[in-house]
XYZ file of N, CA and C in Angstrom:
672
model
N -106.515 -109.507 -111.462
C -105.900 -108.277 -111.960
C -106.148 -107.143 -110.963
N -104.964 -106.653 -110.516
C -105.526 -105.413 -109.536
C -105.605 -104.432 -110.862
N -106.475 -102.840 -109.517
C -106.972 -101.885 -109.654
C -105.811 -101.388 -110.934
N -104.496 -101.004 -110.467
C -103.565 -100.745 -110.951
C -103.164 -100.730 -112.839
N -103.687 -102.103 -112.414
C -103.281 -102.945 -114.303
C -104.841 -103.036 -114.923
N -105.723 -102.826 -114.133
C -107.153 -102.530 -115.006
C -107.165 -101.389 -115.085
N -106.891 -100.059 -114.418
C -107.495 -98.797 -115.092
C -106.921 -98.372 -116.484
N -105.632 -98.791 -116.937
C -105.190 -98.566 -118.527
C -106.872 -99.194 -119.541
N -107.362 -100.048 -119.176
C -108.566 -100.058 -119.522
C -109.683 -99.478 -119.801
N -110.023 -99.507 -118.613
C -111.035 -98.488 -117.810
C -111.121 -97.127 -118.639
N -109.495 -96.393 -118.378
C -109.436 -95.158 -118.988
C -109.506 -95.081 -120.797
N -109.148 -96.295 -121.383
C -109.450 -96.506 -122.597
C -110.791 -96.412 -123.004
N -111.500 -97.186 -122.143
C -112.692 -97.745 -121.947
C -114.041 -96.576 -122.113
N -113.932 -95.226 -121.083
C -114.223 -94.340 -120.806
C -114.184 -93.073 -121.366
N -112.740 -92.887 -122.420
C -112.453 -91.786 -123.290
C -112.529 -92.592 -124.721
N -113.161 -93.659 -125.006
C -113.995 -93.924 -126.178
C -115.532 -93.438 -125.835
N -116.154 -93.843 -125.045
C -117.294 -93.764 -124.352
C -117.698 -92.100 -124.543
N -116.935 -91.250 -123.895
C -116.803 -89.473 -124.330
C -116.780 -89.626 -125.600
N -115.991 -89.923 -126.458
C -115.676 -89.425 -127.480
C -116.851 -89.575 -128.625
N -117.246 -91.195 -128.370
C -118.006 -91.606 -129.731
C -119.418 -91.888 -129.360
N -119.868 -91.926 -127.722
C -121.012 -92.982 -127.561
C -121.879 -91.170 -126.940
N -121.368 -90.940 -125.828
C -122.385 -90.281 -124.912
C -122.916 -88.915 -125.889
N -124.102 -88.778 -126.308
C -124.783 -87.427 -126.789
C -123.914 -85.906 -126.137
N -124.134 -84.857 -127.010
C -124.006 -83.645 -126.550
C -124.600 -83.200 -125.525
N -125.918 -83.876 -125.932
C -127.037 -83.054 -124.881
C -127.491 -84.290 -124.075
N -127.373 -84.233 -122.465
C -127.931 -83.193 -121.835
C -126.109 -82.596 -121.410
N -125.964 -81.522 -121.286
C -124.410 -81.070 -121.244
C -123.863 -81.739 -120.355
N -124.428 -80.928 -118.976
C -124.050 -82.238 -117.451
C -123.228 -83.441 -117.367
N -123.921 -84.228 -118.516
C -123.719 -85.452 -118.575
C -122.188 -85.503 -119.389
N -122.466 -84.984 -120.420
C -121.174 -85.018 -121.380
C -120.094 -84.514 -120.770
N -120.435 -83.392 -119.768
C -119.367 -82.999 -119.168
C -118.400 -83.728 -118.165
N -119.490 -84.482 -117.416
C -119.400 -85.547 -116.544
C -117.927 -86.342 -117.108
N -118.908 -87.156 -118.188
C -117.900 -88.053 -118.840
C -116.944 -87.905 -119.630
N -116.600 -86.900 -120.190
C -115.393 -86.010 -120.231
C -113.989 -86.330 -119.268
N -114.830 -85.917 -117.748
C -114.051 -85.850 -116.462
C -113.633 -86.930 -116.122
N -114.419 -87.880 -116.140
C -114.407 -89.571 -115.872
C -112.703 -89.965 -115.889
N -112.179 -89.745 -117.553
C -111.370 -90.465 -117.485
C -110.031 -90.052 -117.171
N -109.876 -88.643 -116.886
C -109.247 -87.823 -116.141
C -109.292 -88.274 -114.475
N -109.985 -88.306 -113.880
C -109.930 -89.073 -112.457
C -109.439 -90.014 -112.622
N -109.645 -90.994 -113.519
C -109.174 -92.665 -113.794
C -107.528 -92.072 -113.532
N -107.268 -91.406 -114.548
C -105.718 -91.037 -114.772
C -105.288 -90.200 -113.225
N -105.643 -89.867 -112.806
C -104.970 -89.419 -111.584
C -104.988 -90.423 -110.378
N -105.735 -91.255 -111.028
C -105.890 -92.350 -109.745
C -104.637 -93.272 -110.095
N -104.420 -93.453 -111.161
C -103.828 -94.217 -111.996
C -102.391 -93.491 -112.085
N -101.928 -92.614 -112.116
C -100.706 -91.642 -111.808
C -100.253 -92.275 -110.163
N -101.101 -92.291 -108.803
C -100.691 -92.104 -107.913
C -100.624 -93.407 -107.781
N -101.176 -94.576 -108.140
C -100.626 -96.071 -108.194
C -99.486 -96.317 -108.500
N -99.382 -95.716 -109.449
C -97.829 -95.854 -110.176
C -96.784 -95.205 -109.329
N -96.761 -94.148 -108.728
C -95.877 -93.407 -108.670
C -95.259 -94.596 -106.879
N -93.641 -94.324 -106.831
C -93.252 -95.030 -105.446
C -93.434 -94.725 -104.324
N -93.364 -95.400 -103.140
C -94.003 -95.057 -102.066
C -92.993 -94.207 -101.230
N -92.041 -93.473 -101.934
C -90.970 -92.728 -101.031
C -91.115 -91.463 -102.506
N -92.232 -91.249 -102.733
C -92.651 -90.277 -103.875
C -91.807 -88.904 -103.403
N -91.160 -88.496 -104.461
C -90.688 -86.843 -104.392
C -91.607 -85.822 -104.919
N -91.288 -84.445 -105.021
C -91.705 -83.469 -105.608
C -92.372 -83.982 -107.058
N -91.018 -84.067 -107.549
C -91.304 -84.527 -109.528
C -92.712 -85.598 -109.710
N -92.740 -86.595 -108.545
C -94.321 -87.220 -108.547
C -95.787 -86.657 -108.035
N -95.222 -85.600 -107.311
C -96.047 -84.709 -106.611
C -96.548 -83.789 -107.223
N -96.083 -83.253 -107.952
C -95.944 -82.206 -108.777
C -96.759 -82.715 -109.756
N -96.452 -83.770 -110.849
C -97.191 -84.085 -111.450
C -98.296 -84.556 -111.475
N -98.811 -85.223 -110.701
C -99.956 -85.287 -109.702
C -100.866 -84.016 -109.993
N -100.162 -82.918 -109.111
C -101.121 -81.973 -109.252
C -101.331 -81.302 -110.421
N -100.225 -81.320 -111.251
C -100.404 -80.689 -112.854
C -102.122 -81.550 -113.284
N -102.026 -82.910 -113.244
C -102.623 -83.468 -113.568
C -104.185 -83.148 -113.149
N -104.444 -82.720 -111.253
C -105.613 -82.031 -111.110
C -106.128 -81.239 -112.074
N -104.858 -79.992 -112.201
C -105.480 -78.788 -112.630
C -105.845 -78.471 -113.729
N -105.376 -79.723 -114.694
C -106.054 -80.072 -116.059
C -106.862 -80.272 -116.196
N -107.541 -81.207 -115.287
C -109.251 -81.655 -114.816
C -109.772 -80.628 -115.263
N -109.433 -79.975 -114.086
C -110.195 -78.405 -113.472
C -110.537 -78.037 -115.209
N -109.289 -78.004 -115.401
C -109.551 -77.017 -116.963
C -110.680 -77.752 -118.191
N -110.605 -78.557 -117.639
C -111.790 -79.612 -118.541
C -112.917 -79.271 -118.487
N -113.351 -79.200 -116.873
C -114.346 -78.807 -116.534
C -114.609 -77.011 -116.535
N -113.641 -76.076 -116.825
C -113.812 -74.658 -116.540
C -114.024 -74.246 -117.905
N -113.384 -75.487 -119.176
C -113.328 -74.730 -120.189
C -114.514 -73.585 -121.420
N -115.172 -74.011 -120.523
C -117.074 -73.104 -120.981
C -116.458 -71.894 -120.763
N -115.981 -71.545 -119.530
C -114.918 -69.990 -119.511
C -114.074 -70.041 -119.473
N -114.073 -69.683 -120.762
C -112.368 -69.712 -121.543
C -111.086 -69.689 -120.865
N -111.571 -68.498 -120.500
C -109.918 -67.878 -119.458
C -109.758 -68.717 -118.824
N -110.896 -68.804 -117.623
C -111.006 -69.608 -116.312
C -110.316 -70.999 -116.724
N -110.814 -71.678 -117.547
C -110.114 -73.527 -117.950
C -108.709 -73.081 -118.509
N -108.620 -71.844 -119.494
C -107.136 -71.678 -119.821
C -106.190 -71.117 -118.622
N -106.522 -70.758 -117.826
C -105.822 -70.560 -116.724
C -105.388 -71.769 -115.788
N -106.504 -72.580 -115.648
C -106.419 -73.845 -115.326
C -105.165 -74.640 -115.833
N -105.251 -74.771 -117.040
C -104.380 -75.898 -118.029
C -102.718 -74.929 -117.355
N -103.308 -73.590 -117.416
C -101.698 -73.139 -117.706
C -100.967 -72.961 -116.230
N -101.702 -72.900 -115.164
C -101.201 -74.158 -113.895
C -100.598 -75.356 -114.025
N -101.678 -75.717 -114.415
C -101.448 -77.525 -114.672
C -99.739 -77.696 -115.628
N -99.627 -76.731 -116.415
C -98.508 -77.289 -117.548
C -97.096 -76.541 -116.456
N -97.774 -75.580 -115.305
C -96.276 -74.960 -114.306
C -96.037 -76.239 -113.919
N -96.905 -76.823 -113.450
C -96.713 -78.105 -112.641
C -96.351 -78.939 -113.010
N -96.375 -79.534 -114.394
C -95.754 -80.476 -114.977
C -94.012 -79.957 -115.538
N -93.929 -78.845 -115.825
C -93.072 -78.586 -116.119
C -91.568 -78.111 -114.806
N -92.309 -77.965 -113.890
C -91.363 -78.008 -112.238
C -91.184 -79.127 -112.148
N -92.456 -80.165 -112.074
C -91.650 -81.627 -111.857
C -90.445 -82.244 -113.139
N -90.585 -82.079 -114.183
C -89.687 -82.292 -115.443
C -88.553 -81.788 -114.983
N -88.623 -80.561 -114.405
C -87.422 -79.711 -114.532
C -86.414 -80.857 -113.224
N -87.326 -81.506 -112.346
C -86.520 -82.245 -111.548
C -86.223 -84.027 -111.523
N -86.246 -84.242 -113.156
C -85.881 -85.273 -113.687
C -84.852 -84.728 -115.011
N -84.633 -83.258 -115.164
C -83.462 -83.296 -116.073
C -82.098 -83.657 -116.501
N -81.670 -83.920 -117.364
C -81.116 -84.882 -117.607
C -79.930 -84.287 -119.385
N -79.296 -83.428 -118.928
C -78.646 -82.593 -120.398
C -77.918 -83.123 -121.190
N -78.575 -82.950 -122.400
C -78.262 -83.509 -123.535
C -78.142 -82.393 -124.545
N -77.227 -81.925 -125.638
C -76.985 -80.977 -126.561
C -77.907 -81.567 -127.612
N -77.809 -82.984 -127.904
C -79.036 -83.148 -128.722
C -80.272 -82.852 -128.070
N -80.628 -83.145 -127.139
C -82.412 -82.848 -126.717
C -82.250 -81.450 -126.775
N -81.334 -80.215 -126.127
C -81.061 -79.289 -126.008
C -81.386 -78.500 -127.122
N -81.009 -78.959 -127.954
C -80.807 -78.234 -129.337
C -83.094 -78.493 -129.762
N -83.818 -79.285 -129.765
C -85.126 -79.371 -129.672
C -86.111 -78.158 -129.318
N -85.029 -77.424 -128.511
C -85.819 -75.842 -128.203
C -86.125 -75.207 -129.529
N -85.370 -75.401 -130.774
C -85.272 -74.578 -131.742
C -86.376 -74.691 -132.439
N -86.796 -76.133 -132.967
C -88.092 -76.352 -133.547
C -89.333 -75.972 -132.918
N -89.501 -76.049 -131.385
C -90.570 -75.823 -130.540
C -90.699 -74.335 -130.646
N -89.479 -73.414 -130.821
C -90.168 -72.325 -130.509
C -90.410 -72.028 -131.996
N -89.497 -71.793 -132.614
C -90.180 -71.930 -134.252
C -91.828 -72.149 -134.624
N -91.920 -73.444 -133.857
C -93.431 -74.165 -134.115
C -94.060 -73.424 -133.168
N -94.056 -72.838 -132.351
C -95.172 -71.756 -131.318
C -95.354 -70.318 -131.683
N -93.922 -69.713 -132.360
C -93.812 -68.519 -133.033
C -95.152 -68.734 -133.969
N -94.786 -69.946 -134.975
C -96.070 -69.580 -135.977
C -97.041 -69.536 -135.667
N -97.721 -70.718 -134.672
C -99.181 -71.096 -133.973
C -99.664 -69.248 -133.458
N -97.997 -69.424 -132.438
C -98.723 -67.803 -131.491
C -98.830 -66.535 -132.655
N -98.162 -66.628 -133.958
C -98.461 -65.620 -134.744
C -99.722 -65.859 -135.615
N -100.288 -66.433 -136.030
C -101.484 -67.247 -136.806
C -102.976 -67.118 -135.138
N -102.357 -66.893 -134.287
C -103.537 -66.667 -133.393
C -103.876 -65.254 -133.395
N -102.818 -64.445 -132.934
C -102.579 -63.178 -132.829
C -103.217 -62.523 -134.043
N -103.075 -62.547 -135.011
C -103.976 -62.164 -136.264
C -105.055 -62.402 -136.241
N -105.523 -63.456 -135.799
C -107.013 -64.153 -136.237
C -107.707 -63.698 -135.080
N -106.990 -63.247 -133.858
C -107.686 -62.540 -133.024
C -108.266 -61.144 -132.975
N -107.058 -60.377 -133.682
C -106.706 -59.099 -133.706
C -108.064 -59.100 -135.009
N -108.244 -59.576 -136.082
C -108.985 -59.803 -136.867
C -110.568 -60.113 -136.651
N -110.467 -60.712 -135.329
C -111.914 -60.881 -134.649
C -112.426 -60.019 -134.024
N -111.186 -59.074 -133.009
C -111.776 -58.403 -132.007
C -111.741 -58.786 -130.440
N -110.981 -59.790 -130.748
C -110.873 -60.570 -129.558
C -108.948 -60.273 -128.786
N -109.409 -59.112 -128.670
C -107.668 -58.792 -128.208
C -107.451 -59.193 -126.720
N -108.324 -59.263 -126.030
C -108.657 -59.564 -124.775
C -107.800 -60.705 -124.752
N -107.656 -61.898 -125.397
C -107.128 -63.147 -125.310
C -105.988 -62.988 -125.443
N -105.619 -62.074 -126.537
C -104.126 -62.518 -127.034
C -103.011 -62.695 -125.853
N -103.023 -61.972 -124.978
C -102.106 -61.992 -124.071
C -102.085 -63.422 -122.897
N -103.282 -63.712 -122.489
C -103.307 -65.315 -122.199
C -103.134 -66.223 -122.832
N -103.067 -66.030 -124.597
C -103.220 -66.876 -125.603
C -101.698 -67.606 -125.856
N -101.144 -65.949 -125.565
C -99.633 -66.061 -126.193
C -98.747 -66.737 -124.703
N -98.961 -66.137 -123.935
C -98.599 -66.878 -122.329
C -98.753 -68.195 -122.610
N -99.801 -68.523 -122.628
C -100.104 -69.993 -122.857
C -99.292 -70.764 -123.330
N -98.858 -70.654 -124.737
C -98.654 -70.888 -125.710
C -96.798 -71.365 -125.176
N -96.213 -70.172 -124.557
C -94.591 -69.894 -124.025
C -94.709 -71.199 -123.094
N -95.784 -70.914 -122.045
C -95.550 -72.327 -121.422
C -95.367 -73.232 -121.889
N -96.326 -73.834 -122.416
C -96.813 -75.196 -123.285
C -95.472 -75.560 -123.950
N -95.091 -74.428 -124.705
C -93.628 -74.998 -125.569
C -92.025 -75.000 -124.646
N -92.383 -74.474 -123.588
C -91.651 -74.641 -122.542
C -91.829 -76.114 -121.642
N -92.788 -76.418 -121.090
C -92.953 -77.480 -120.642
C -92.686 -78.721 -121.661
N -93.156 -78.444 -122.909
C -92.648 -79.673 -123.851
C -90.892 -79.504 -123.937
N -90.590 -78.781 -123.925
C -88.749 -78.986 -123.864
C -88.405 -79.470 -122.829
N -89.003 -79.226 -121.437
C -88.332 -79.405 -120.134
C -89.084 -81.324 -120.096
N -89.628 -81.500 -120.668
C -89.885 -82.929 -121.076
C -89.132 -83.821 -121.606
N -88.792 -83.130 -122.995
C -87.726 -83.866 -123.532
C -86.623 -83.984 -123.272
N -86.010 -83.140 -122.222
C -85.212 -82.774 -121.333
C -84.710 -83.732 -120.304
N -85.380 -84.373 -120.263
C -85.559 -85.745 -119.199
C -85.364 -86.848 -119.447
N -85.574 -86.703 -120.749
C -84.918 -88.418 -121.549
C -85.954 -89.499 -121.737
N -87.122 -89.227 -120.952
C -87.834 -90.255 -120.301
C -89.345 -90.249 -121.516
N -89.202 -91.742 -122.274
C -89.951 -91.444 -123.430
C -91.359 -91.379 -123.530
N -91.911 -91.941 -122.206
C -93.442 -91.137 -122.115
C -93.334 -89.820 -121.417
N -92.606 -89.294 -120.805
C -92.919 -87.589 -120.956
C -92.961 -87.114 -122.351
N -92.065 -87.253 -122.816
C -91.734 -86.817 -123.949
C -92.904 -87.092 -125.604
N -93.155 -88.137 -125.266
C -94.500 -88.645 -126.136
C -95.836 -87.910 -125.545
N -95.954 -88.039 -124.406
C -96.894 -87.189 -123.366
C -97.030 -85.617 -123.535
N -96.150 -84.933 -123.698
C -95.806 -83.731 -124.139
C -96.216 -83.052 -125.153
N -95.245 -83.450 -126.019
C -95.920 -83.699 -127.767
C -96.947 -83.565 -127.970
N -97.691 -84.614 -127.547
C -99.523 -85.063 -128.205
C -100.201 -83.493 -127.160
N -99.776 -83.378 -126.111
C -100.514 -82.226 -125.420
C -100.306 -80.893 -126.457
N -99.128 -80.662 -126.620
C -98.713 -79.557 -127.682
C -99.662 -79.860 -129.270
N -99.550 -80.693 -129.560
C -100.329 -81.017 -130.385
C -101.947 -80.601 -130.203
N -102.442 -81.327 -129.328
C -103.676 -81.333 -129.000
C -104.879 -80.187 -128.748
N -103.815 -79.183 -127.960
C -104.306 -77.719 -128.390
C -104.246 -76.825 -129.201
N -102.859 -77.398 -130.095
C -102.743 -76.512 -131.228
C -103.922 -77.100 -132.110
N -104.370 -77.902 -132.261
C -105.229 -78.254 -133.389
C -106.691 -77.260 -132.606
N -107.260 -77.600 -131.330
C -108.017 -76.808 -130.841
C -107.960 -75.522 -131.030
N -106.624 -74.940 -130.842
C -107.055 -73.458 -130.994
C -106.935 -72.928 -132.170
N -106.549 -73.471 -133.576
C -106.696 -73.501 -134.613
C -108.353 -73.716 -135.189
N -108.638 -74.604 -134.467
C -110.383 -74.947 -134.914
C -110.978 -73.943 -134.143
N -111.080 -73.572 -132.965
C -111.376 -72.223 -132.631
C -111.331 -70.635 -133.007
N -110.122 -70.572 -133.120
C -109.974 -69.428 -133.456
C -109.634 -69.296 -134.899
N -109.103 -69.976 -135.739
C -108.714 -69.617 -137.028
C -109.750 -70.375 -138.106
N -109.628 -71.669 -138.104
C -110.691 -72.057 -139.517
C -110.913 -73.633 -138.744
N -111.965 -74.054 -139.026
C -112.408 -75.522 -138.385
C -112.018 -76.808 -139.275
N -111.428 -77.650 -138.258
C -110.768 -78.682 -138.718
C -111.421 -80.117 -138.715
N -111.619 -80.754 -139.757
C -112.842 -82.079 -140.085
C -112.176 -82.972 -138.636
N -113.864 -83.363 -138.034
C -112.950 -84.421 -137.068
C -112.338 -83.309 -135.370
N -112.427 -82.502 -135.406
C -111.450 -81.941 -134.732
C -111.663 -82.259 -133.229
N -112.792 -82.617 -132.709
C -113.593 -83.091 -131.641
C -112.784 -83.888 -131.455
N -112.756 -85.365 -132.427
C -112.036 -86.731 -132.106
C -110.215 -86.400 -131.732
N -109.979 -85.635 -133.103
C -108.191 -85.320 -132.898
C -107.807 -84.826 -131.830
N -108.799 -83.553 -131.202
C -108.202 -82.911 -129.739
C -108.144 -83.770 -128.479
N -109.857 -84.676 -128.433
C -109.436 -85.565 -127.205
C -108.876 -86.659 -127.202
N -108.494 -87.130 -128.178
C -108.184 -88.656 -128.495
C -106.300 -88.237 -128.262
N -105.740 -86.954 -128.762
C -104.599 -86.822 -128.731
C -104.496 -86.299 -126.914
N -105.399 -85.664 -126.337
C -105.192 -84.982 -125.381
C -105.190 -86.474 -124.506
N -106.328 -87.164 -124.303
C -106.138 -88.370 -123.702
C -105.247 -89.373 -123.576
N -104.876 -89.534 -124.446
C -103.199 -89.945 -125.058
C -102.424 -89.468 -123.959
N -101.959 -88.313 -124.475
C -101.015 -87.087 -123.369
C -100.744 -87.298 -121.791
N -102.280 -86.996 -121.609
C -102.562 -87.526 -119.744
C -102.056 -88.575 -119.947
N -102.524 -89.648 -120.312
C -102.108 -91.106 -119.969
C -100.333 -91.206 -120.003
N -100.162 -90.531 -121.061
C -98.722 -91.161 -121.168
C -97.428 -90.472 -119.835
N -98.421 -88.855 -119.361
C -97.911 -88.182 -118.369
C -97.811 -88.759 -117.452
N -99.061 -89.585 -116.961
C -99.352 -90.175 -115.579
C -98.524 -91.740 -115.940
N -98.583 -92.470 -116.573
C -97.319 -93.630 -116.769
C -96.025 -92.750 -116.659
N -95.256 -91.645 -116.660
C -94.290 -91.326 -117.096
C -93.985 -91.514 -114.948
N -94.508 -91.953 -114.547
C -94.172 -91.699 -113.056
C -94.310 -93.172 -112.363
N -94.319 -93.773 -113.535
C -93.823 -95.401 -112.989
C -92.107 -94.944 -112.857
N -91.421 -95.892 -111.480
C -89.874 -95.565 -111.682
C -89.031 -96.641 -112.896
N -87.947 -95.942 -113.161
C -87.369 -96.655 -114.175
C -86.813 -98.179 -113.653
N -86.754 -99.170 -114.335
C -86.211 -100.151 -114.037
C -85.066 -99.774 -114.067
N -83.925 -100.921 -113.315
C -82.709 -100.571 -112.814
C -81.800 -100.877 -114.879
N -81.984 -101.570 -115.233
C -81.188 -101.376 -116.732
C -82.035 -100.218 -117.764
N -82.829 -100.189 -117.622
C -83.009 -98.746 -118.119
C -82.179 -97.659 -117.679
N -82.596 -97.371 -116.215
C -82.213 -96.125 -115.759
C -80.488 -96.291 -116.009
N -79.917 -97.625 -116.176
C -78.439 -97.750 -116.443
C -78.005 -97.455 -118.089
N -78.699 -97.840 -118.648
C -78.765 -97.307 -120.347
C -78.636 -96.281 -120.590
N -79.671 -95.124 -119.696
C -80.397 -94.080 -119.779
C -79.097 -93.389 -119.892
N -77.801 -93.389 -118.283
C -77.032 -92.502 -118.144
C -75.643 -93.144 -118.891
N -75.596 -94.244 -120.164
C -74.678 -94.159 -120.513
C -74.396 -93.018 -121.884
N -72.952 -92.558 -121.937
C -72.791 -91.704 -122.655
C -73.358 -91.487 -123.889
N -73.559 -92.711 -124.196
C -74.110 -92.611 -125.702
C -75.417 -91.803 -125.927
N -76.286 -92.868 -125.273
C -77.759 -92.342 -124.849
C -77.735 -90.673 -124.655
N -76.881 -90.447 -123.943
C -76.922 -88.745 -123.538
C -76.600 -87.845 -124.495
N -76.091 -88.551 -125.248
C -75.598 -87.166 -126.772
C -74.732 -86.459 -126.178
């Protein structure tokens, strides 16, 4: 078995290991292994991706660094949320150069922003309510991306972006809900288990399509 077809393992392997086995304390450590399976996935992104790689693989690639980063920055807040919200330009430039228009996917903007209006209004209070106004404006930025990059995902047709996307949108909304608004049972397991998910399914989303897929993909039907 090459490197390639064992790290889907590995990275399984490793973000159970974070999640359920390694102690809080000593931090270092937890932090460490946190990171672990994030490297796996970027190693594991650039296997996949073809050897006449464009931007859209490049790009994602680096989205994928700067998520790390944010893994590791997230002790300061800003600093890791600034991080992620790199990381989601980057994923969302490369998306933008696998688009693919559809009036049905098109029409998907409506629920996303709907669903960020409430999140970003339910933060904005609970901030304004804390004292913590300082955030709101990175909070709410954030937030525009994130539901931006998940459209320019679905946008693409391509069903691990799009699953990949999702669980990321997901993944922080439950976080910054357990953060900032009221704490959610479990919420440790739901954020990384969905966030890990996400990466993985981002970094597979840069295997190339087989030739009857990618022929499916652009028949009319498929396209709405």
């Amino acid at each position: 078995m090459t490197l390639k077809y064992a790290l889907p393992a590995l990275i399984l392997l490793t973000s159970a290991l974070y999640m359920f086995i390694i102690p809080a304390e000593p931090h270092a450590v937890k932090l460490l292994f946190k990171l672990i399976p994030m490297w796996l996935m970027i190693s594991y992104a650039y296997l996949n991706s073809p050897d006449n790689s464009n931007r859209f693989h490049w790009f994602t690639q680096i989205g994928l660094i700067f998520c790390m980063l944010g893994d590791g920055l997230l002790g300061w807040f800003v600093i890791g949320l600034s991080a992620f919200l790199i990381g989601h330009l980057f994923y969302l430039s490369g998306f933008l150069r696998q688009w693919r228009f559809s009036w049905l996917r098109a029409v998907t903007l409506l629920p996303i922003a709907g669903y960020a209006a409430y999140i970003g209004t339910q933060l904005v209070h609970s901030l304004a309510q804390d004292n913590k106004q300082e955030l709101i404006i990175p909070v709410v930025l954030y937030i525009t991306v994130i539901g931006l990059m998940t459209w320019s995902a679905i946008m693409t047709g391509r069903i691990w972006a799009i699953i990949g996307a999702i669980l990321f949108m997901i993944s922080d909304s439950i976080l910054s809900w357990n953060l900032f608004i009221s704490e959610i049972e479990y919420a440790g397991t739901l954020i990384m288990g969905t966030y890990y998910t996400a990466q993985f399914c981002i970094a597979r989303n840069l295997r190339p399509r087989s030739p009857s897929t990618a022929e499916h993909a652009e028949s009319p039907t498929v396209a709405g």
